[in-house]
PDB file of C-alpha atoms and ligand atoms in Angstrom:
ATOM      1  CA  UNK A  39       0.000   0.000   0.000  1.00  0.00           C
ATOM      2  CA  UNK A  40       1.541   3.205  -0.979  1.00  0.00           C
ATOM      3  CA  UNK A  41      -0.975   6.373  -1.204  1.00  0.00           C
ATOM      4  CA  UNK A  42      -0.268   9.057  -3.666  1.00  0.00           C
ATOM      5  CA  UNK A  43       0.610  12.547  -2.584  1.00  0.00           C
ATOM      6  CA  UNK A  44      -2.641  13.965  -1.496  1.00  0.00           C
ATOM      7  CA  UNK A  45      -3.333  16.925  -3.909  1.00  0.00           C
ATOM      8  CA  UNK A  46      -4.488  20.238  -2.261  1.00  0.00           C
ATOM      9  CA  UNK A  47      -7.609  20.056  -4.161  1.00  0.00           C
ATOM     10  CA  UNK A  48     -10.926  19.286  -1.921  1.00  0.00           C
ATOM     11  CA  UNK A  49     -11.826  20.878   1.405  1.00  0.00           C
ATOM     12  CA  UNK A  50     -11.266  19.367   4.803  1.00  0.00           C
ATOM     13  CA  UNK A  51      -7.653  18.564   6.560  1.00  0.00           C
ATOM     14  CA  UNK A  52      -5.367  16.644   5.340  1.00  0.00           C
ATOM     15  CA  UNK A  53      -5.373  14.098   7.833  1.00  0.00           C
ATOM     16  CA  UNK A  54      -9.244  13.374   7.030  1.00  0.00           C
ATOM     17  CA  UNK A  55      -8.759  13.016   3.258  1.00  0.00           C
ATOM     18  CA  UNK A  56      -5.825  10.475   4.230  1.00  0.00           C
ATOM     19  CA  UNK A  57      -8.243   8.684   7.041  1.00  0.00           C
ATOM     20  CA  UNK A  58     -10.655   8.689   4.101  1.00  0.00           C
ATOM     21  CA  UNK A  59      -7.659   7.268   1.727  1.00  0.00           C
ATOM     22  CA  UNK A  60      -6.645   4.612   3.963  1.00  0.00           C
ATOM     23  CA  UNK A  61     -10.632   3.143   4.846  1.00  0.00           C
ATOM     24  CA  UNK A  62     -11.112   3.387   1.419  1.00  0.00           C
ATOM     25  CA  UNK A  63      -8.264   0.582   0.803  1.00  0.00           C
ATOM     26  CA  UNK A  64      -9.299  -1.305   3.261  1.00  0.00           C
ATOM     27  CA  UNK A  65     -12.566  -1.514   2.248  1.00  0.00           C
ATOM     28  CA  UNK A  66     -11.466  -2.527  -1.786  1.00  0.00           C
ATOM     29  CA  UNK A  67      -8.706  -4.539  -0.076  1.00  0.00           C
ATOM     30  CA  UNK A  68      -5.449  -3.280  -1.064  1.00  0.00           C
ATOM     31  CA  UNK A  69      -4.616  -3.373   2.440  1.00  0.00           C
ATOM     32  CA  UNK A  70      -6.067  -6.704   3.718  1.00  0.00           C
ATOM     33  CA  UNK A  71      -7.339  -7.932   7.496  1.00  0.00           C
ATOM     34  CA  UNK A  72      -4.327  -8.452   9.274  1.00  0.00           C
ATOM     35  CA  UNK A  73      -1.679  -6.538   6.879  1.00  0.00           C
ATOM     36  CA  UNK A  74       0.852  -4.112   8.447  1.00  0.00           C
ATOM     37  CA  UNK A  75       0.947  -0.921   7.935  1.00  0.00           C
ATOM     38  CA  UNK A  76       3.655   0.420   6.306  1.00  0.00           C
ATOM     39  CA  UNK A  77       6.284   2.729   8.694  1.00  0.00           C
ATOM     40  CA  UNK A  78       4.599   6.664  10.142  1.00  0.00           C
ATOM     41  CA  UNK A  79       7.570   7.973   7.866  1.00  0.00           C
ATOM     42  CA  UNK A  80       6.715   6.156   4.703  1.00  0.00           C
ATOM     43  CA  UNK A  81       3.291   6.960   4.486  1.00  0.00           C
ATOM     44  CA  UNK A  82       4.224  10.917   5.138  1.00  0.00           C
ATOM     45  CA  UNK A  83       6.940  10.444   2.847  1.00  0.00           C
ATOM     46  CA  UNK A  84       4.194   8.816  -0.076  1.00  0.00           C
ATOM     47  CA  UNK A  85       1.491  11.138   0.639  1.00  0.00           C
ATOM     48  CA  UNK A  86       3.752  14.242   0.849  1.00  0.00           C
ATOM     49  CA  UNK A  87       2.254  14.944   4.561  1.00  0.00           C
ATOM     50  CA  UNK A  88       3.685  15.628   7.654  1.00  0.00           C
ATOM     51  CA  UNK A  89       4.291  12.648  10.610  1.00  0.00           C
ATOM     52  CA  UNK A  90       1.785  14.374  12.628  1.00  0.00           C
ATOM     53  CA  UNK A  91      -1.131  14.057  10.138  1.00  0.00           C
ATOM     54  CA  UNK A  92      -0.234  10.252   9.370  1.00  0.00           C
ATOM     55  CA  UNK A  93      -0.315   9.923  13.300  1.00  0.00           C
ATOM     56  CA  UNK A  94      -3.378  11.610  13.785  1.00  0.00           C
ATOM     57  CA  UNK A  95      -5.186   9.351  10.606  1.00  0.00           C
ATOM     58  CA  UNK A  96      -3.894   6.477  11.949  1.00  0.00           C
ATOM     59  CA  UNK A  97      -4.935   7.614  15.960  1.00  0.00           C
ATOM     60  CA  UNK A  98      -8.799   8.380  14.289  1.00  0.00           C
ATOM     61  CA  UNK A  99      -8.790   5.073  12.079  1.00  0.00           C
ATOM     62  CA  UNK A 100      -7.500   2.929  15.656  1.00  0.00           C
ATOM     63  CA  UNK A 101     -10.326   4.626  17.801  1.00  0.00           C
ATOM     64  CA  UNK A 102     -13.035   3.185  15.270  1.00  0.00           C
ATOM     65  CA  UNK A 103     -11.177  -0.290  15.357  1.00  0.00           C
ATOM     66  CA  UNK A 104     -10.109  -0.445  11.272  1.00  0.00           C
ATOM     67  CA  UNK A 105      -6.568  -0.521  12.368  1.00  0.00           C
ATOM     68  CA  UNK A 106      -4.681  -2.156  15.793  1.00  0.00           C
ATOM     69  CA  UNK A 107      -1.477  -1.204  17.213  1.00  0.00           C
ATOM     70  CA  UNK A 108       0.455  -3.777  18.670  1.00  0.00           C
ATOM     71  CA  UNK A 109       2.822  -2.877  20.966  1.00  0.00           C
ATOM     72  CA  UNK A 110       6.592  -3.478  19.459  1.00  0.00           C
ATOM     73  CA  UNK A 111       5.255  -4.597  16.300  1.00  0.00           C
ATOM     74  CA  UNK A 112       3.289  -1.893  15.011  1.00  0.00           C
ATOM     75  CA  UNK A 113      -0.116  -1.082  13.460  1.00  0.00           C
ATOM     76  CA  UNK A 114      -2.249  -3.627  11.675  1.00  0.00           C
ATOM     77  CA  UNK A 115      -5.701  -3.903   9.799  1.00  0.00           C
ATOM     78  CA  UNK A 116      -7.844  -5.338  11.752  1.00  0.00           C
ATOM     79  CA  UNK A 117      -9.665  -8.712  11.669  1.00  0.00           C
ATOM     80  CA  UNK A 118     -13.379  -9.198  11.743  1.00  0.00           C
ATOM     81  CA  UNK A 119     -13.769 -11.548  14.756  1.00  0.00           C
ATOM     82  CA  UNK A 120     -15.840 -14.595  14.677  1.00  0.00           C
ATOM     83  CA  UNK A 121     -18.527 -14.477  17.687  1.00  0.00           C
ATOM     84  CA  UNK A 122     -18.378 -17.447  19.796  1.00  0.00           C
ATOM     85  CA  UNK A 123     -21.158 -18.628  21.344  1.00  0.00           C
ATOM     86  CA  UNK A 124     -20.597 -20.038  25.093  1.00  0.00           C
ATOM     87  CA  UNK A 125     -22.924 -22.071  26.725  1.00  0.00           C
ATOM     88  CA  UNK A 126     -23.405 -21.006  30.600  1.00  0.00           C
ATOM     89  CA  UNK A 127     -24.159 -24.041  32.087  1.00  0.00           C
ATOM     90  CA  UNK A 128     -21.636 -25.764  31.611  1.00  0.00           C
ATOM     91  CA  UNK A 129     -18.192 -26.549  33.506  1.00  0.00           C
ATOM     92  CA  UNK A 130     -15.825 -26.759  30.614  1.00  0.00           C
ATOM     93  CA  UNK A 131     -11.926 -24.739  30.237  1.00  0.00           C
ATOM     94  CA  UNK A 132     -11.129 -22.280  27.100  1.00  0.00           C
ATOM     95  CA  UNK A 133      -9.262 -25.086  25.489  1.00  0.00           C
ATOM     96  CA  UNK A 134     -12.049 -27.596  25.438  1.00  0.00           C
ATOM     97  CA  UNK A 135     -14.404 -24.946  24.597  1.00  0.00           C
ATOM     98  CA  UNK A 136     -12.357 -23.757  21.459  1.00  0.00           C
ATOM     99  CA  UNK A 137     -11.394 -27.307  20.483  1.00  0.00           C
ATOM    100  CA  UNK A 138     -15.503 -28.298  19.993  1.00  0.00           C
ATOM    101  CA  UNK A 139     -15.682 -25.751  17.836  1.00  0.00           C
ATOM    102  CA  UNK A 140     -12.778 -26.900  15.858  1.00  0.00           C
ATOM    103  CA  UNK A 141     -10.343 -24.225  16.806  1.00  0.00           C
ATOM    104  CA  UNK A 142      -6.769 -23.998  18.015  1.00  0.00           C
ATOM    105  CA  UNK A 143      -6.558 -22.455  21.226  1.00  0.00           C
ATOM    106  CA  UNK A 144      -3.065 -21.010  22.255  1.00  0.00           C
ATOM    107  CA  UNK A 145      -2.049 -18.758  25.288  1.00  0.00           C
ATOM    108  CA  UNK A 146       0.555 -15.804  25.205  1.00  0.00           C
ATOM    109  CA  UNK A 147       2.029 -15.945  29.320  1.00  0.00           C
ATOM    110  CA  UNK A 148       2.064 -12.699  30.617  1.00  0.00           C
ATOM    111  CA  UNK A 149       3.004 -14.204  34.250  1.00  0.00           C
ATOM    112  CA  UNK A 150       3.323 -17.165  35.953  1.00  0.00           C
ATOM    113  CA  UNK A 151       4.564 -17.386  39.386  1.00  0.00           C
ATOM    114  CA  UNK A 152       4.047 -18.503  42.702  1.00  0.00           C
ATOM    115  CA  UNK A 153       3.468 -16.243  45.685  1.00  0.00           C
ATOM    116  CA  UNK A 154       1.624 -15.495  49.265  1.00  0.00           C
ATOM    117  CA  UNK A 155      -1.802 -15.140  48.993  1.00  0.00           C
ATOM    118  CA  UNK A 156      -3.926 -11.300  48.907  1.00  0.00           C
ATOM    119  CA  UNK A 157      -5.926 -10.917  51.360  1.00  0.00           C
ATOM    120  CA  UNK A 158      -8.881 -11.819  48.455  1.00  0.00           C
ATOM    121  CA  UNK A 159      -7.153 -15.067  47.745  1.00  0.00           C
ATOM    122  CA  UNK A 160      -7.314 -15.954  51.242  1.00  0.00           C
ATOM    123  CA  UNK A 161     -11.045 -15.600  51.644  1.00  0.00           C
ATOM    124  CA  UNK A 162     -12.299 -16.626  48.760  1.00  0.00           C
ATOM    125  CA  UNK A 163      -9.708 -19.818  48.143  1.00  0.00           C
ATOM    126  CA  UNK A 164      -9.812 -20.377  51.943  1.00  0.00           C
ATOM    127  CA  UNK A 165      -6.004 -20.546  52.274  1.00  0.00           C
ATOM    128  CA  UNK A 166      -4.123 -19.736  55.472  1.00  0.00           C
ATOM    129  CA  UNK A 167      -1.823 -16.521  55.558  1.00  0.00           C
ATOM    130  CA  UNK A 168       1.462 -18.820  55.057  1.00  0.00           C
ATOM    131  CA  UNK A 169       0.275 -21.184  52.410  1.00  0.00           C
ATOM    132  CA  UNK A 170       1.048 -20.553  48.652  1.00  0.00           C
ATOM    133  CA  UNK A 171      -0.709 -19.634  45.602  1.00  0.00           C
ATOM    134  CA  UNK A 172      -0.005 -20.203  42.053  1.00  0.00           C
ATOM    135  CA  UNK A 173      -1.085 -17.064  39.767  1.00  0.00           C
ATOM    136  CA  UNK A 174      -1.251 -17.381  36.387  1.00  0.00           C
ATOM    137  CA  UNK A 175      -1.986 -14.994  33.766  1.00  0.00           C
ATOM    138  CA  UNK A 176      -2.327 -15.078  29.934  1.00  0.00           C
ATOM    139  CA  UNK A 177      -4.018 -13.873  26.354  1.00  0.00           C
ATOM    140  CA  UNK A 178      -6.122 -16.280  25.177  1.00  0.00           C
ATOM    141  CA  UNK A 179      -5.969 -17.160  22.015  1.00  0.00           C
ATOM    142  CA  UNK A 180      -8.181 -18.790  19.525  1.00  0.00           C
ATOM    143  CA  UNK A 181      -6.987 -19.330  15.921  1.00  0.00           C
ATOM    144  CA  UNK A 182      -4.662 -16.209  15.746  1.00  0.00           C
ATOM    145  CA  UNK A 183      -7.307 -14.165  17.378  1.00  0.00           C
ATOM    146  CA  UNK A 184      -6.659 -13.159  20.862  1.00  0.00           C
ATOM    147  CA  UNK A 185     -10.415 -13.506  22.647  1.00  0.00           C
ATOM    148  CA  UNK A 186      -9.868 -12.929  26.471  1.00  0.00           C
ATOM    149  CA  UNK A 187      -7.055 -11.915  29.220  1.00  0.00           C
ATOM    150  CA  UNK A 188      -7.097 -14.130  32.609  1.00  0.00           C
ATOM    151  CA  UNK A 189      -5.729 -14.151  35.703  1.00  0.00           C
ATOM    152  CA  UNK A 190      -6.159 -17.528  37.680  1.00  0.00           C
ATOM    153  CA  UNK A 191      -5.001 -17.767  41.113  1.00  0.00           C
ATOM    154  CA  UNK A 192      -4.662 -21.353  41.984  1.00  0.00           C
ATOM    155  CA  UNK A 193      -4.462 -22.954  45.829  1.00  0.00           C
ATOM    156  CA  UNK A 194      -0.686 -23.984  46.075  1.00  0.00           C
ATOM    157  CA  UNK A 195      -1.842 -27.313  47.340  1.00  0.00           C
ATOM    158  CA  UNK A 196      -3.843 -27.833  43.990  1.00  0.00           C
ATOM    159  CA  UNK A 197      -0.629 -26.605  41.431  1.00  0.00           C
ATOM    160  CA  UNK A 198       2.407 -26.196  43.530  1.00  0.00           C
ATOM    161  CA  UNK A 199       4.703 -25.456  40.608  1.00  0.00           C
ATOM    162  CA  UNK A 200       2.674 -23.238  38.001  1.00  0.00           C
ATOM    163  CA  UNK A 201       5.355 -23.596  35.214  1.00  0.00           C
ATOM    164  CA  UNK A 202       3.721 -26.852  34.511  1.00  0.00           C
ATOM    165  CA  UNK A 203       1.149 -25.714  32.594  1.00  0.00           C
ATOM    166  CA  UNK A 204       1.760 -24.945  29.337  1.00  0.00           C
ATOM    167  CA  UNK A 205      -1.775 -25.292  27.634  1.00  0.00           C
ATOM    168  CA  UNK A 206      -4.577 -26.523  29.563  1.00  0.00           C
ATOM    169  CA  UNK A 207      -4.877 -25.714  33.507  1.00  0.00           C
ATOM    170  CA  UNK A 208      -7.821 -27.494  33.483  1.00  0.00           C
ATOM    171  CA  UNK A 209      -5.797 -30.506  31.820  1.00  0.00           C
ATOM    172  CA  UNK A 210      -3.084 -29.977  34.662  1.00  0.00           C
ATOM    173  CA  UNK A 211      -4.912 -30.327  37.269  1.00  0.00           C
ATOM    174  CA  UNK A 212      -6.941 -33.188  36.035  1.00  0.00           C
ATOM    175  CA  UNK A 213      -3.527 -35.363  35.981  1.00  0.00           C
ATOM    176  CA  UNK A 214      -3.202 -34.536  39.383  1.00  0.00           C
ATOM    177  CA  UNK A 215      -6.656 -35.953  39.875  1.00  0.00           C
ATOM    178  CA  UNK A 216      -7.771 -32.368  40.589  1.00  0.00           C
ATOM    179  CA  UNK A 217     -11.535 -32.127  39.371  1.00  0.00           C
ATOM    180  CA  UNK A 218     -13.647 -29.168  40.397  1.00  0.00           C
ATOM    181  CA  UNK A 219     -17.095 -30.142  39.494  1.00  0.00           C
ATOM    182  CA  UNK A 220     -18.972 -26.751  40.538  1.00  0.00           C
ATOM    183  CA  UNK A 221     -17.998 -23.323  39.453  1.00  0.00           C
ATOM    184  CA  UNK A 222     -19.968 -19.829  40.294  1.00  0.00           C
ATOM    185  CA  UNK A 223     -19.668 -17.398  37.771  1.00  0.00           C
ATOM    186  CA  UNK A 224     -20.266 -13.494  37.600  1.00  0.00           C
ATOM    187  CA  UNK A 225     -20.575 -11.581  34.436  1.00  0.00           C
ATOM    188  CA  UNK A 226     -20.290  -7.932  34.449  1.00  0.00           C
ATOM    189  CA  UNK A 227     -19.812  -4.984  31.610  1.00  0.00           C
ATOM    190  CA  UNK A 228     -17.012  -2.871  31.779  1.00  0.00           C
ATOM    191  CA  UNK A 229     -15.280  -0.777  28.964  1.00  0.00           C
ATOM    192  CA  UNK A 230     -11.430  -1.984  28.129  1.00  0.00           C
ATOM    193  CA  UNK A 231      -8.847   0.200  29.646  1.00  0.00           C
ATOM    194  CA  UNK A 232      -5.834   0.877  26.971  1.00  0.00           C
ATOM    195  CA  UNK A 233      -3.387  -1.622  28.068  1.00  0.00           C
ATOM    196  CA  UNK A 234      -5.928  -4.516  28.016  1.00  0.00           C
ATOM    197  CA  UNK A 235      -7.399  -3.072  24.479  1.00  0.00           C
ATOM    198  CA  UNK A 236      -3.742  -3.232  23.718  1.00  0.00           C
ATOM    199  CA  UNK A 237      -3.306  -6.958  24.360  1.00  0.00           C
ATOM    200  CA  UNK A 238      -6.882  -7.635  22.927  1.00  0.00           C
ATOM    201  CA  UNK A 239      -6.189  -5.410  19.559  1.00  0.00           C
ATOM    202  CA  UNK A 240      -9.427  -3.425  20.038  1.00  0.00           C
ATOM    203  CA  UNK A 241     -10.175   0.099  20.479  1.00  0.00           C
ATOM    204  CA  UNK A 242      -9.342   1.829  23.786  1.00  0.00           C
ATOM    205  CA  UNK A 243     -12.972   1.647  25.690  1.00  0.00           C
ATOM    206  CA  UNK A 244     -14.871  -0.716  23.991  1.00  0.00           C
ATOM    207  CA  UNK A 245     -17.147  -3.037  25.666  1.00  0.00           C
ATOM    208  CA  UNK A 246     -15.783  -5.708  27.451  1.00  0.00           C
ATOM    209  CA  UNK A 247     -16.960  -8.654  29.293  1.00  0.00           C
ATOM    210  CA  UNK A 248     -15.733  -8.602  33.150  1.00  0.00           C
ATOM    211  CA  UNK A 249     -15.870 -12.943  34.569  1.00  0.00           C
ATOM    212  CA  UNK A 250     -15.084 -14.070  37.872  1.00  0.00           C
ATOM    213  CA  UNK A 251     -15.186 -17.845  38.434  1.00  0.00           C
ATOM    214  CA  UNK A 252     -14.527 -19.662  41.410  1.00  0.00           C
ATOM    215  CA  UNK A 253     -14.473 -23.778  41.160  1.00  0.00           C
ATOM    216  CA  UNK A 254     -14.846 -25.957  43.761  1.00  0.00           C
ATOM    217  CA  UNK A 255     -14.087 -29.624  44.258  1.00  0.00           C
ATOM    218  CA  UNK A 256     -16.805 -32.475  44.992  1.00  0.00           C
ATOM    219  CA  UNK A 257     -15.728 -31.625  48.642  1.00  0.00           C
ATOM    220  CA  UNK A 258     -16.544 -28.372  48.506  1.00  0.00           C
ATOM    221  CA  UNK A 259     -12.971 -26.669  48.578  1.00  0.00           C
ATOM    222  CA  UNK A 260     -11.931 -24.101  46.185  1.00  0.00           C
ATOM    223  CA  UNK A 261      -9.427 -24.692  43.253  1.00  0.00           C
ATOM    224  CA  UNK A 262      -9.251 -21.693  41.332  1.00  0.00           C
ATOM    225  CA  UNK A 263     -10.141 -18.293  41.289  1.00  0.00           C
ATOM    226  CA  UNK A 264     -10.151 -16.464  37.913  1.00  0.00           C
ATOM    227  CA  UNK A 265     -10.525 -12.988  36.857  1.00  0.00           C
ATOM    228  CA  UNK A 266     -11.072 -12.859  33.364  1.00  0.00           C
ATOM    229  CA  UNK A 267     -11.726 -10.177  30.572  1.00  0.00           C
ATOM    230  CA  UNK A 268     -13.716 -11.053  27.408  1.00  0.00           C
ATOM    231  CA  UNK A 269     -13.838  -8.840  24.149  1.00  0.00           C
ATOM    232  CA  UNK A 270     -17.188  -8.051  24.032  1.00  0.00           C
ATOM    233  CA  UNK A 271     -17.995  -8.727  20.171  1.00  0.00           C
ATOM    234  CA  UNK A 272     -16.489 -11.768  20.433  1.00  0.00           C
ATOM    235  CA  UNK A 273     -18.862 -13.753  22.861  1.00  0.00           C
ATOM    236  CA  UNK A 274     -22.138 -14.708  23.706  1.00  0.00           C
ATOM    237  CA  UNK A 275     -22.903 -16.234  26.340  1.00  0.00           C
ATOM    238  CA  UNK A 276     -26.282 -18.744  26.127  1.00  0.00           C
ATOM    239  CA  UNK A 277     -28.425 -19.834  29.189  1.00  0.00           C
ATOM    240  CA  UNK A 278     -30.875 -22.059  29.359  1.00  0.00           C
ATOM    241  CA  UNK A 279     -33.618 -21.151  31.980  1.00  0.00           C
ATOM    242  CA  UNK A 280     -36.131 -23.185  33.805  1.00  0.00           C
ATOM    243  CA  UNK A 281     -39.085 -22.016  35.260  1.00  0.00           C
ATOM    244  CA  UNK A 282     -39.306 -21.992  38.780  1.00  0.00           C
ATOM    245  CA  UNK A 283     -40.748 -25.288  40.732  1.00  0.00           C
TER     246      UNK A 283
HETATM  247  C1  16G B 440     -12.021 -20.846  31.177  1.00  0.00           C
HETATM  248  C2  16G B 440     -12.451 -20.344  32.542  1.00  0.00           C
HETATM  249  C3  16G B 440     -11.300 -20.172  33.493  1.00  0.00           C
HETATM  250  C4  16G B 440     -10.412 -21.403  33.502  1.00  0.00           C
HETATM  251  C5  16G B 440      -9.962 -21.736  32.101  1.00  0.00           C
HETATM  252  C6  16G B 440      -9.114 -22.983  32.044  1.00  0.00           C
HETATM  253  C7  16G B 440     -14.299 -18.791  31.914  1.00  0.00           C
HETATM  254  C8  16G B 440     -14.890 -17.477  32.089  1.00  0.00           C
HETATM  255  N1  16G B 440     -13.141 -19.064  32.500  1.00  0.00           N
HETATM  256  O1  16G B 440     -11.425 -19.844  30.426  1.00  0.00           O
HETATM  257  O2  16G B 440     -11.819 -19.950  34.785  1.00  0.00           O
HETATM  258  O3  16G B 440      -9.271 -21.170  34.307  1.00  0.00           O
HETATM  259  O4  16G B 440     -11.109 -21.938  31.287  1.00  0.00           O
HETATM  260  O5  16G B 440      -8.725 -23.146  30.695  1.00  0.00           O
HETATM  261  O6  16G B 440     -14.867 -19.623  31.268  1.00  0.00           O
HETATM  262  P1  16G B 440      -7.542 -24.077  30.202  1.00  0.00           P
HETATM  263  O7  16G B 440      -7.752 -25.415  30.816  1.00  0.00           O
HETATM  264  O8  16G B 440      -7.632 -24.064  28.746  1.00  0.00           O
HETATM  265  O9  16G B 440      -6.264 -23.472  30.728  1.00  0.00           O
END
């Protein structure tokens, strides 16, 4: 993608006729979901504009969630995401849910570590001021397309060494015979703050989808507590309901 120099010709400022310039390739598809977008300099350079108008076309173009900046690596067109549809009853971890639907699911670690428990980790995992808990965070990722951020604190007891797990905590944990069998879930809106849009490749304050689960064993003892963050045009989540006896 290379624009032409923008001719003086037309009303408006420059930086709207290249906005304009830009959408309009996306939308014929000389620049493609996913593409990079060539260097700040070389579209100034191209469209015989200054730096600060490419920024501030780009900045416009990013708020409406055409384009993605990814930190270190630049700006991008973004990708249409495919909604997935999550059913609420059941117990089930990201990987099994993506794999059903035929899709890869990968994570990108942001930390993994094991530490004292918060306060909050005491109470709701149950755990005594000198035990341990594993915390794990991560991008999830679903066929190239990153769908949620989560943070799972896990009881020490449950995962002593966190670096196990690699793919599936769910999976790890099973091979330790660890099987939670009940989880309580709370879903609640919230708009994405910029480093989490960042990580999610969507537009700084666009709608989210806040989930807190805690699982418990058979015996009633809780595994894991996990804070997660859902793009909010990526899910659905599906209830069935009953009517009352
Ligand atoms: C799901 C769970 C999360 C659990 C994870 C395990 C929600 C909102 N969260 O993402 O609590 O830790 O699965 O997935 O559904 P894994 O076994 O693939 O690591």
């Amino acid at each position: 993608f290379s624009p032409e120099r923008l001719s003086g010709g037309g009303t408006g400022p420059l930086y709207v006729k290249l906005r304009r310039r830009l959408e309009e390739a996306v939308k014929v598809g000389r620049l493609k979901h996913g593409d990079a977008l060539p260097p700040e300099r070389d579209i100034a350079e191209f469209a015989a504009v200054s730096r600060v108008t490419v920024r501030k076309a780009i900045d416009d173009l990013v708020a409406e969630g055409i384009l993605v900046r990814r930190h270190g690596s630049g700006t991008f067109v973004a990708k249409p995401v495919s909604k997935v549809e999550q059913r609420l009853s059941q117990l089930t971890s990201f990987t099994e849910d993506m794999a059903r639907r035929g899709m890869t699911a990968r994570s990108e670690w942001l930390h993994k570590g094991i530490h004292t428990p918060s306060p909050d980790e005491m109470m709701i995992l149950g755990l005594a001021a000198d035990t341990r808990v594993s915390r794990l965070s991560r991008l999830r990722i679903a066929d190239d397309q990153p769908l949620a951020i989560e943070h799972a604190s896990v009881s020490g007891e449950f995962l002593p060494d966190p670096s196990v797990v690699t793919t599936s905590l769910y999976a790890e944990l099973e091979k330790r015979q660890v099987r939670p069998v009940r989880a309580v879930q709370r879903i609640s809106a919230t708009n994405m703050k910029e480093a989490d849009a960042g990580l999610l490749g969507v537009p700084v304050g666009a709608a989210g989808l806040s989930i807190e689960r805690i699982s418990y064993l058979g015996s009633g003892r809780a595994v894991e507590f996990t804070r997660s963050l859902y793009r909010g045009d990526a899910y659905d989540f599906v209830a069935e309901l009953t009517i009352g006896a």
